[in-house]
mmCIF file of C-alpha atoms in Angstrom:
data_model
loop_
_atom_site.group_PDB
_atom_site.id
_atom_site.type_symbol
_atom_site.label_atom_id
_atom_site.label_comp_id
_atom_site.label_asym_id
_atom_site.label_seq_id
_atom_site.Cartn_x
_atom_site.Cartn_y
_atom_site.Cartn_z
ATOM 1 C CA GLY N 1 0.000 0.000 0.000
ATOM 2 C CA THR N 2 1.185 3.481 0.858
ATOM 3 C CA GLY N 3 3.683 2.404 3.519
ATOM 4 C CA LEU N 4 1.732 4.244 6.203
ATOM 5 C CA GLY N 5 1.434 1.140 8.387
ATOM 6 C CA MET N 6 5.204 0.698 8.458
ATOM 7 C CA THR N 7 5.653 4.341 9.453
ATOM 8 C CA ILE N 8 3.159 4.005 12.305
ATOM 9 C CA VAL N 9 4.763 0.784 13.545
ATOM 10 C CA SER N 10 8.209 2.358 13.371
ATOM 11 C CA ARG N 11 7.108 5.323 15.493
ATOM 12 C CA LEU N 12 5.346 3.125 18.048
ATOM 13 C CA LEU N 13 8.456 0.990 18.429
ATOM 14 C CA LYS N 14 10.614 4.074 18.831
ATOM 15 C CA MET N 15 8.368 5.177 21.722
ATOM 16 C CA MET N 16 8.994 1.748 23.278
ATOM 17 C CA ASP N 17 12.800 1.997 22.915
ATOM 18 C CA SER N 18 12.891 -0.419 20.009
ATOM 19 C CA ARG N 19 13.139 -0.375 16.227
ATOM 20 C CA ILE N 20 12.305 -2.376 13.117
ATOM 21 C CA GLU N 21 15.038 -4.678 11.821
ATOM 22 C CA VAL N 22 14.880 -6.024 8.292
ATOM 23 C CA GLU N 23 16.674 -8.771 6.404
ATOM 24 C CA SER N 24 15.991 -8.856 2.678
ATOM 25 C CA GLU N 25 17.250 -11.008 -0.165
ATOM 26 C CA TYR N 26 16.322 -10.117 -3.717
ATOM 27 C CA GLY N 27 14.001 -12.684 -5.278
ATOM 28 C CA LYS N 28 13.379 -14.470 -1.983
ATOM 29 C CA GLY N 29 11.685 -11.924 0.267
ATOM 30 C CA SER N 30 12.068 -9.889 3.423
ATOM 31 C CA THR N 31 11.813 -10.560 7.131
ATOM 32 C CA PHE N 32 10.830 -7.743 9.485
ATOM 33 C CA ALA N 33 11.432 -8.158 13.202
ATOM 34 C CA PHE N 34 11.617 -6.214 16.437
ATOM 35 C CA THR N 35 12.457 -6.787 20.080
ATOM 36 C CA ILE N 36 10.577 -5.224 22.972
ATOM 37 C CA ARG N 37 11.600 -5.317 26.625
ATOM 38 C CA GLN N 38 8.569 -5.733 28.853
ATOM 39 C CA LYS N 39 8.201 -5.993 32.600
ATOM 40 C CA VAL N 40 6.681 -9.270 33.803
ATOM 41 C CA LYS N 41 3.299 -8.223 35.172
ATOM 42 C CA ASN N 42 2.181 -11.689 36.216
ATOM 43 C CA ALA N 43 4.398 -14.785 36.267
ATOM 44 C CA THR N 44 1.476 -17.216 36.085
ATOM 45 C CA PRO N 45 1.871 -19.381 32.929
ATOM 46 C CA ILE N 46 -0.625 -18.540 30.208
ATOM 47 C CA GLY N 47 -1.113 -22.207 29.411
ATOM 48 C CA ASP N 48 -2.698 -23.447 26.188
ATOM 49 C CA TYR N 49 -3.510 -20.151 24.476
ATOM 50 C CA GLN N 50 -5.376 -21.777 21.590
ATOM 51 C CA ARG N 51 -7.621 -23.739 23.955
ATOM 52 C CA THR N 52 -8.243 -20.615 26.029
ATOM 53 C CA LEU N 53 -9.285 -18.775 22.871
ATOM 54 C CA GLU N 54 -11.637 -21.571 21.842
ATOM 55 C CA HIS N 55 -13.133 -21.649 25.339
ATOM 56 C CA SER N 56 -13.796 -17.920 25.242
ATOM 57 C CA ARG N 57 -15.585 -18.351 21.891
ATOM 58 C CA GLU N 58 -17.720 -21.139 23.341
ATOM 59 C CA GLU N 59 -18.597 -18.975 26.331
ATOM 60 C CA LYS N 60 -19.649 -16.154 24.021
ATOM 61 C CA ILE N 61 -22.016 -18.434 22.096
ATOM 62 C CA MET N 62 -23.422 -20.138 25.198
ATOM 63 C CA GLY N 63 -23.834 -16.765 26.900
ATOM 64 C CA ILE N 64 -27.172 -16.221 25.152
ATOM 65 C CA THR N 65 -29.270 -14.635 27.869
ATOM 66 C CA PHE N 66 -32.753 -14.940 26.394
ATOM 67 C CA ARG N 67 -35.059 -17.176 24.411
ATOM 68 C CA ALA N 68 -38.103 -16.236 22.344
ATOM 69 C CA PRO N 69 -39.887 -19.509 21.475
ATOM 70 C CA LYS N 70 -43.148 -17.806 20.503
ATOM 71 C CA ALA N 71 -41.555 -15.363 18.051
ATOM 72 C CA ARG N 72 -42.720 -15.645 14.443
ATOM 73 C CA ILE N 73 -39.877 -14.896 12.056
ATOM 74 C CA LEU N 74 -39.774 -15.270 8.265
ATOM 75 C CA VAL N 75 -36.457 -15.535 6.420
ATOM 76 C CA VAL N 76 -36.630 -14.738 2.692
ATOM 77 C CA ASP N 77 -33.452 -15.610 0.772
ATOM 78 C CA ASP N 78 -32.778 -17.423 -2.495
ATOM 79 C CA ASN N 79 -29.535 -18.857 -1.098
ATOM 80 C CA ALA N 80 -29.953 -22.251 0.596
ATOM 81 C CA MET N 81 -26.682 -21.934 2.525
ATOM 82 C CA ASN N 82 -27.797 -18.625 4.000
ATOM 83 C CA HIS N 83 -31.027 -20.297 5.138
ATOM 84 C CA LYS N 84 -29.110 -23.067 6.857
ATOM 85 C CA VAL N 85 -26.841 -20.645 8.711
ATOM 86 C CA ALA N 86 -29.651 -18.220 9.645
ATOM 87 C CA LYS N 87 -31.869 -20.970 10.967
ATOM 88 C CA ASN N 88 -29.135 -22.548 13.043
ATOM 89 C CA LEU N 89 -28.395 -19.129 14.519
ATOM 90 C CA LEU N 90 -32.053 -18.539 15.314
ATOM 91 C CA LYS N 91 -32.361 -21.881 17.071
ATOM 92 C CA LEU N 92 -29.969 -20.511 19.710
ATOM 93 C CA PHE N 93 -32.912 -18.371 20.779
ATOM 94 C CA ASP N 94 -35.364 -21.285 20.550
ATOM 95 C CA ILE N 95 -36.877 -19.734 17.419
ATOM 96 C CA ILE N 96 -38.040 -21.896 14.521
ATOM 97 C CA PRO N 97 -38.500 -19.598 11.491
ATOM 98 C CA ASP N 98 -40.423 -20.010 8.280
ATOM 99 C CA HIS N 99 -38.353 -19.723 5.143
ATOM 100 C CA ALA N 100 -38.974 -18.651 1.565
ATOM 101 C CA LEU N 101 -36.612 -19.019 -1.383
ATOM 102 C CA SER N 102 -37.898 -16.052 -3.384
ATOM 103 C CA GLY N 103 -39.615 -12.715 -2.981
ATOM 104 C CA ALA N 104 -42.837 -14.087 -4.485
ATOM 105 C CA GLU N 105 -42.835 -17.041 -2.099
ATOM 106 C CA GLY N 106 -42.175 -14.677 0.804
ATOM 107 C CA ILE N 107 -45.209 -12.582 -0.145
ATOM 108 C CA GLU N 108 -47.396 -15.709 -0.103
ATOM 109 C CA TYR N 109 -46.157 -16.545 3.394
ATOM 110 C CA VAL N 110 -47.043 -13.025 4.567
ATOM 111 C CA ARG N 111 -50.541 -13.343 3.058
ATOM 112 C CA LYS N 112 -51.159 -16.415 5.224
ATOM 113 C CA ASN N 113 -49.278 -15.615 8.444
ATOM 114 C CA LYS N 114 -48.519 -12.738 10.780
ATOM 115 C CA TYR N 115 -44.828 -12.278 11.559
ATOM 116 C CA ASP N 116 -43.051 -10.292 14.229
ATOM 117 C CA ILE N 117 -39.876 -9.964 12.135
ATOM 118 C CA ILE N 118 -39.240 -10.529 8.425
ATOM 119 C CA CYS N 119 -35.601 -10.970 7.392
ATOM 120 C CA LEU N 120 -35.484 -10.102 3.704
ATOM 121 C CA ASP N 121 -32.474 -10.625 1.437
ATOM 122 C CA HIS N 122 -31.780 -7.840 -1.046
ATOM 123 C CA MET N 123 -30.111 -9.533 -4.022
ATOM 124 C CA MET N 124 -32.539 -12.139 -5.356
ATOM 125 C CA PRO N 125 -33.419 -13.061 -8.957
ATOM 126 C CA GLU N 126 -36.704 -11.964 -10.556
ATOM 127 C CA MET N 127 -37.962 -9.973 -7.553
ATOM 128 C CA ASP N 128 -35.304 -8.509 -5.279
ATOM 129 C CA GLY N 129 -35.750 -7.538 -1.639
ATOM 130 C CA ILE N 130 -36.569 -3.900 -2.327
ATOM 131 C CA GLU N 131 -39.223 -4.861 -4.901
ATOM 132 C CA THR N 132 -40.619 -7.442 -2.488
ATOM 133 C CA LEU N 133 -40.926 -4.858 0.280
ATOM 134 C CA GLU N 134 -42.585 -2.395 -2.095
ATOM 135 C CA CYS N 135 -45.131 -5.061 -3.029
ATOM 136 C CA LEU N 136 -45.810 -5.923 0.623
ATOM 137 C CA ARG N 137 -46.401 -2.269 1.468
ATOM 138 C CA SER N 138 -48.424 -1.415 -1.664
ATOM 139 C CA GLU N 139 -50.785 -4.332 -0.989
ATOM 140 C CA ASP N 140 -50.953 -3.386 2.698
ATOM 141 C CA LEU N 141 -49.840 -6.857 3.774
ATOM 142 C CA LEU N 142 -47.649 -5.740 6.673
ATOM 143 C CA PRO N 143 -49.209 -5.249 10.102
ATOM 144 C CA GLU N 144 -48.136 -2.064 11.838
ATOM 145 C CA ASN N 145 -45.920 -3.862 14.361
ATOM 146 C CA THR N 146 -44.160 -6.173 11.885
ATOM 147 C CA VAL N 147 -40.481 -5.247 11.501
ATOM 148 C CA VAL N 148 -38.701 -5.819 8.169
ATOM 149 C CA LEU N 149 -34.930 -6.234 8.306
ATOM 150 C CA VAL N 150 -32.815 -6.344 5.172
ATOM 151 C CA MET N 151 -30.097 -9.010 5.206
ATOM 152 C CA THR N 152 -27.348 -8.268 2.721
ATOM 153 C CA ALA N 153 -23.669 -8.704 1.936
ATOM 154 C CA ASN N 154 -23.815 -5.196 0.444
ATOM 155 C CA ALA N 155 -21.876 -3.638 3.332
ATOM 156 C CA VAL N 156 -20.529 -0.571 1.520
ATOM 157 C CA VAL N 157 -20.589 2.907 3.039
ATOM 158 C CA GLY N 158 -24.072 4.414 2.900
ATOM 159 C CA ALA N 159 -25.832 1.072 2.356
ATOM 160 C CA LYS N 160 -27.710 1.180 5.653
ATOM 161 C CA GLU N 161 -29.017 4.681 4.940
ATOM 162 C CA MET N 162 -30.110 3.614 1.470
ATOM 163 C CA TYR N 163 -32.073 0.649 2.824
ATOM 164 C CA LEU N 164 -33.751 2.738 5.517
ATOM 165 C CA GLU N 165 -34.743 5.206 2.820
ATOM 166 C CA LYS N 166 -36.303 2.337 0.842
ATOM 167 C CA GLY N 167 -38.551 1.493 3.788
ATOM 168 C CA PHE N 168 -36.691 -1.204 5.714
ATOM 169 C CA ASP N 169 -36.733 -0.885 9.493
ATOM 170 C CA ASP N 170 -33.134 -1.977 9.998
ATOM 171 C CA TYR N 171 -30.130 -3.664 8.425
ATOM 172 C CA ILE N 172 -28.129 -6.846 9.088
ATOM 173 C CA SER N 173 -24.939 -7.423 7.131
ATOM 174 C CA LYS N 174 -23.935 -10.896 5.968
ATOM 175 C CA PRO N 175 -22.270 -13.074 7.072
ATOM 176 C CA ILE N 176 -24.529 -12.791 10.113
ATOM 177 C CA GLU N 177 -22.908 -12.505 13.540
ATOM 178 C CA VAL N 178 -24.627 -14.035 16.572
ATOM 179 C CA GLU N 179 -24.264 -10.923 18.731
ATOM 180 C CA VAL N 180 -25.710 -8.646 16.045
ATOM 181 C CA LEU N 181 -28.654 -10.981 15.469
ATOM 182 C CA ALA N 182 -29.295 -11.222 19.217
ATOM 183 C CA ASN N 183 -29.384 -7.434 19.533
ATOM 184 C CA LYS N 184 -31.850 -7.059 16.659
ATOM 185 C CA ILE N 185 -34.174 -9.772 17.966
ATOM 186 C CA LYS N 186 -34.227 -8.313 21.458
ATOM 187 C CA LYS N 187 -34.690 -4.785 20.105
ATOM 188 C CA TYR N 188 -37.676 -5.515 17.886
ATOM 189 C CA LEU N 189 -39.614 -8.320 19.565
ATOM 190 C CA PRO N 190 -42.336 -7.329 22.035
ATOM 191 C CA PRO N 191 -40.969 -7.541 25.622
ATOM 192 C CA GLU N 192 -43.532 -10.185 26.568
ATOM 193 C CA MET N 193 -41.989 -12.570 24.019
ATOM 194 C CA ILE N 194 -38.526 -12.335 25.560
ATOM 195 C CA CYS N 195 -37.720 -14.962 28.169
ATOM 196 C CA GLU N 196 -34.652 -13.844 30.108
ATOM 197 C CA VAL N 197 -32.386 -16.732 31.054
ATOM 198 C CA SER N 198 -29.328 -17.035 33.234
ATOM 199 C CA PRO N 199 -26.231 -17.926 31.162
ATOM 200 C CA GLU N 200 -25.312 -20.427 33.882
ATOM 201 C CA SER N 201 -28.359 -22.585 33.140
ATOM 202 C CA GLU N 202 -27.210 -26.155 32.771
ATOM 203 C CA ASP N 203 -29.594 -27.438 30.138
ATOM 204 C CA ILE N 204 -31.198 -25.477 27.318
ATOM 205 C CA SER N 205 -33.956 -28.053 27.041
ATOM 206 C CA GLY N 206 -35.124 -27.448 30.613
ATOM 207 C CA GLU N 207 -38.283 -25.744 31.821
ATOM 208 C CA ALA N 208 -36.875 -22.248 31.395
ATOM 209 C CA PHE N 209 -36.759 -22.767 27.636
ATOM 210 C CA SER N 210 -39.930 -24.760 27.084
ATOM 211 C CA HIS N 211 -43.158 -23.550 25.576
ATOM 212 C CA GLU N 212 -46.343 -23.724 27.574
ATOM 213 C CA LYS N 213 -47.256 -27.183 28.802
ATOM 214 C CA ASP N 214 -49.641 -27.861 25.937
ATOM 215 C CA GLU N 215 -46.962 -27.058 23.372
ATOM 216 C CA PRO N 216 -43.858 -29.128 22.567
ATOM 217 C CA SER N 217 -40.462 -27.596 23.304
ATOM 218 C CA ALA N 218 -38.870 -26.175 20.170
ATOM 219 C CA VAL N 219 -35.467 -27.261 21.427
ATOM 220 C CA GLU N 220 -36.624 -30.854 21.903
ATOM 221 C CA ASP N 221 -38.225 -30.918 18.452
ATOM 222 C CA LEU N 222 -35.271 -29.526 16.515
ATOM 223 C CA GLU N 223 -34.142 -32.879 15.169
ATOM 224 C CA VAL N 224 -37.140 -33.177 12.861
ATOM 225 C CA PHE N 225 -36.240 -29.994 10.966
ATOM 226 C CA GLU N 226 -34.056 -30.090 7.880
ATOM 227 C CA PHE N 227 -31.764 -27.320 9.076
ATOM 228 C CA GLU N 228 -30.582 -29.170 12.190
ATOM 229 C CA PRO N 229 -26.901 -30.172 11.714
ATOM 230 C CA GLU N 230 -26.465 -33.898 11.262
ATOM 231 C CA LYS N 231 -25.813 -35.714 14.525
ATOM 232 C CA LYS N 232 -22.427 -37.031 13.486
ATOM 233 C CA SER N 233 -18.879 -35.995 14.086
ATOM 234 C CA TYR N 234 -16.359 -35.909 11.258
ATOM 235 C CA ASN N 235 -13.206 -37.882 11.849
ATOM 236 C CA GLY N 236 -10.313 -35.507 12.455
ATOM 237 C CA SER N 237 -12.470 -32.390 12.145
ATOM 238 C CA ASP N 238 -9.950 -30.297 14.083
ATOM 239 C CA ASP N 239 -7.216 -31.485 11.722
ATOM 240 C CA ALA N 240 -9.450 -30.613 8.777
ATOM 241 C CA VAL N 241 -9.865 -27.070 10.094
ATOM 242 C CA GLU N 242 -6.088 -26.799 10.460
ATOM 243 C CA LYS N 243 -5.578 -27.960 6.859
ATOM 244 C CA LEU N 244 -8.223 -25.500 5.651
ATOM 245 C CA SER N 245 -6.343 -22.742 7.437
ATOM 246 C CA GLN N 246 -3.145 -23.781 5.679
ATOM 247 C CA ILE N 247 -4.694 -23.225 2.244
ATOM 248 C CA GLY N 248 -5.568 -19.651 3.187
ATOM 249 C CA ILE N 249 -9.111 -19.976 4.545
ATOM 250 C CA ASP N 250 -9.954 -17.756 7.513
ATOM 251 C CA THR N 251 -11.273 -20.630 9.611
ATOM 252 C CA ASP N 252 -11.618 -18.441 12.717
ATOM 253 C CA GLY N 253 -13.996 -16.184 10.806
ATOM 254 C CA GLY N 254 -15.872 -19.126 9.297
ATOM 255 C CA LEU N 255 -16.291 -20.761 12.695
ATOM 256 C CA THR N 256 -17.600 -17.489 14.133
ATOM 257 C CA TYR N 257 -20.398 -17.435 11.542
ATOM 258 C CA CYS N 258 -21.127 -21.109 12.297
ATOM 259 C CA MET N 259 -21.519 -20.605 16.065
ATOM 260 C CA ASN N 260 -18.019 -22.034 16.635
ATOM 261 C CA ASP N 261 -19.496 -25.475 15.940
ATOM 262 C CA THR N 262 -16.783 -27.350 14.045
ATOM 263 C CA ASP N 263 -19.088 -30.061 12.716
ATOM 264 C CA PHE N 264 -21.603 -27.503 11.466
ATOM 265 C CA TYR N 265 -18.755 -25.516 9.869
ATOM 266 C CA ILE N 266 -17.588 -28.668 8.067
ATOM 267 C CA GLU N 267 -21.177 -29.267 6.934
ATOM 268 C CA VAL N 268 -21.471 -25.744 5.509
ATOM 269 C CA LEU N 269 -18.103 -26.117 3.765
ATOM 270 C CA THR N 270 -19.301 -29.393 2.263
ATOM 271 C CA ASP N 271 -22.373 -27.608 0.889
ATOM 272 C CA TYR N 272 -20.064 -24.937 -0.542
ATOM 273 C CA TYR N 273 -17.947 -27.580 -2.277
ATOM 274 C CA THR N 274 -20.811 -29.700 -3.625
ATOM 275 C CA GLY N 275 -22.734 -26.667 -4.940
ATOM 276 C CA GLN N 276 -19.808 -25.181 -6.882
ATOM 277 C CA LYS N 277 -20.257 -27.152 -10.116
ATOM 278 C CA GLU N 278 -23.956 -26.299 -10.446
ATOM 279 C CA ARG N 279 -23.315 -22.610 -9.768
ATOM 280 C CA CYS N 280 -20.545 -22.452 -12.382
ATOM 281 C CA GLU N 281 -22.810 -24.094 -14.939
ATOM 282 C CA LYS N 282 -25.508 -21.539 -14.149
ATOM 283 C CA LEU N 283 -23.008 -18.680 -14.469
ATOM 284 C CA GLN N 284 -22.042 -19.966 -17.909
ATOM 285 C CA LYS N 285 -25.695 -20.271 -18.951
ATOM 286 C CA LEU N 286 -26.404 -16.683 -17.865
ATOM 287 C CA LEU N 287 -23.316 -15.491 -19.727
ATOM 288 C CA ASP N 288 -24.416 -17.328 -22.884
ATOM 289 C CA GLU N 289 -27.820 -15.630 -22.530
ATOM 290 C CA LYS N 290 -26.071 -12.263 -22.014
ATOM 291 C CA ASN N 291 -28.077 -11.835 -18.816
ATOM 292 C CA ALA N 292 -25.769 -9.484 -16.921
ATOM 293 C CA LYS N 293 -28.257 -8.702 -14.142
ATOM 294 C CA GLU N 294 -28.897 -12.319 -13.111
ATOM 295 C CA TYR N 295 -25.184 -13.091 -13.503
ATOM 296 C CA GLY N 296 -24.386 -10.318 -11.024
ATOM 297 C CA ILE N 297 -26.989 -11.636 -8.555
ATOM 298 C CA LEU N 298 -25.450 -15.120 -8.656
ATOM 299 C CA ALA N 299 -21.957 -13.641 -8.243
ATOM 300 C CA HIS N 300 -23.321 -11.830 -5.187
ATOM 301 C CA ALA N 301 -24.539 -15.141 -3.723
ATOM 302 C CA ILE N 302 -21.136 -16.743 -4.297
ATOM 303 C CA LYS N 303 -19.517 -13.725 -2.613
ATOM 304 C CA SER N 304 -21.773 -14.131 0.431
ATOM 305 C CA ASN N 305 -21.208 -17.887 0.712
ATOM 306 C CA SER N 306 -17.451 -17.479 0.332
ATOM 307 C CA ARG N 307 -17.296 -14.925 3.122
ATOM 308 C CA THR N 308 -19.404 -17.154 5.359
ATOM 309 C CA VAL N 309 -16.930 -20.039 5.139
ATOM 310 C CA GLY N 310 -13.898 -17.749 5.498
ATOM 311 C CA ILE N 311 -12.617 -17.486 1.925
ATOM 312 C CA THR N 312 -10.970 -14.085 1.614
ATOM 313 C CA ASP N 313 -9.801 -13.517 -1.978
ATOM 314 C CA LEU N 314 -12.657 -14.866 -4.116
ATOM 315 C CA PRO N 315 -15.274 -12.439 -2.707
ATOM 316 C CA GLU N 316 -13.364 -9.485 -4.186
ATOM 317 C CA MET N 317 -13.530 -11.029 -7.661
ATOM 318 C CA ALA N 318 -17.205 -11.847 -7.128
ATOM 319 C CA PHE N 319 -17.932 -8.297 -5.991
ATOM 320 C CA ALA N 320 -16.398 -6.846 -9.165
ATOM 321 C CA LEU N 321 -18.567 -9.158 -11.287
ATOM 322 C CA GLU N 322 -21.609 -8.303 -9.173
ATOM 323 C CA GLU N 323 -21.040 -4.599 -9.858
ATOM 324 C CA ALA N 324 -20.556 -5.304 -13.557
ATOM 325 C CA GLY N 325 -23.875 -7.164 -13.544
ATOM 326 C CA LYS N 326 -25.616 -4.200 -11.925
ATOM 327 C CA ASN N 327 -24.168 -1.885 -14.558
ATOM 328 C CA GLY N 328 -24.912 -4.212 -17.475
ATOM 329 C CA ASP N 329 -21.184 -4.411 -18.298
ATOM 330 C CA LEU N 330 -21.085 -7.664 -20.272
ATOM 331 C CA ASP N 331 -17.626 -6.906 -21.636
ATOM 332 C CA TYR N 332 -16.140 -6.964 -18.129
ATOM 333 C CA ILE N 333 -18.031 -10.131 -17.246
ATOM 334 C CA MET N 334 -16.864 -11.916 -20.405
ATOM 335 C CA GLU N 335 -13.269 -10.818 -19.811
ATOM 336 C CA HIS N 336 -13.130 -12.024 -16.188
ATOM 337 C CA HIS N 337 -15.594 -14.930 -16.154
ATOM 338 C CA GLY N 338 -12.990 -17.566 -16.989
ATOM 339 C CA GLU N 339 -10.583 -16.466 -14.273
ATOM 340 C CA PHE N 340 -13.369 -16.281 -11.698
ATOM 341 C CA VAL N 341 -14.836 -19.755 -12.297
ATOM 342 C CA SER N 342 -11.304 -21.180 -12.435
ATOM 343 C CA GLU N 343 -10.404 -19.736 -9.025
ATOM 344 C CA TYR N 344 -13.791 -20.724 -7.634
ATOM 345 C CA GLY N 345 -13.291 -24.268 -8.896
ATOM 346 C CA LYS N 346 -9.755 -24.525 -7.515
ATOM 347 C CA MET N 347 -10.838 -23.365 -4.077
ATOM 348 C CA ALA N 348 -13.832 -25.710 -4.011
ATOM 349 C CA GLU N 349 -11.634 -28.603 -5.138
ATOM 350 C CA GLU N 350 -9.081 -27.950 -2.403
ATOM 351 C CA ILE N 351 -11.869 -27.871 0.165
ATOM 352 C CA GLY N 352 -13.342 -31.059 -1.271
ATOM 353 C CA GLN N 353 -10.021 -32.878 -1.101
ATOM 354 C CA ILE N 354 -9.541 -31.995 2.552
ATOM 355 C CA LEU N 355 -13.099 -32.889 3.549
ATOM 356 C CA SER N 356 -14.002 -35.850 1.372
ATOM 357 C CA VAL N 357 -10.676 -37.623 0.878
ATOM 358 C CA ASP N 358 -9.270 -37.361 4.366
ATOM 359 C CA TYR N 359 -12.073 -36.471 6.733
ATOM 360 C CA ARG N 360 -15.603 -37.234 5.545
ATOM 361 C CA LYS N 361 -17.037 -40.121 7.554
ATOM 362 C CA ASP N 362 -19.158 -42.321 5.324
ATOM 363 C CA SER N 363 -22.251 -43.605 7.101
#
């Protein structure tokens, strides 16, 4: 970049009576290092830092302090992976949502049911989230106390203001973070629907989390729903995560968006790998049809899925193609399509090799 970071680091080290040292060999690379003298504040051994970090993540997830089993939430998104992640996040709050795979399907759900919160994706084919919201409002289908949140990977500056201007009540960026989702749910649900719970509770299927006596507990019933992670553990899943990290995947980030559940993370990665071929074929079909808009929407979905699993480079390529689709720039799409699907395929293949060859447990 501009070198500003190096300047800042250099000045900070100078303030700490140190300096940057560099060893560089042309054609091979450079090593930057520094030494800092620090007073020992506490001589107690730190112990297993990695385990401590994992434990803190687990505590953060299990520190959910409320449940809302009677909340009615609708998730509208054309992306099946996003549904799986959103629903597994919502189950932390004992919420079982309805789901729709298109704007039109979402409208039909709203015609039949009353929802407390509607989570509406923006970038969808045929009818996007903004058009869906306009239809809901023009047909007067939304009760006064129903809150509509836009869920989008469009996290650029000014996006939130734009969505509020379009009539959404609030904004959630994707990939969805547990803490953000918890804050939105607690903010917009009626207080009487919120069941405060002590984080120290031993069992989430106990009385504190159950519905009324004449209703089954949502937690107990989760196994019958398609979004519940499979009750199996992958052989060597921790080793798989380590190997995924070695090929450049931000596994810490991916685990965060998967509730720090390694098996669920592996499941989502498997979906990412197995869905790659079909998505590439669809991209090619849209390119052959010169359908820049739909191509951009699919690139957007790939961007969102890639970020969810912790892939860092591919989303930038997808974003550029998404923007080209919005602008109808077929020349750019045609020029960069081959490189994009090639990189997408390579990444999916590397993931597939780690998961299916070494670690997938056949049942």
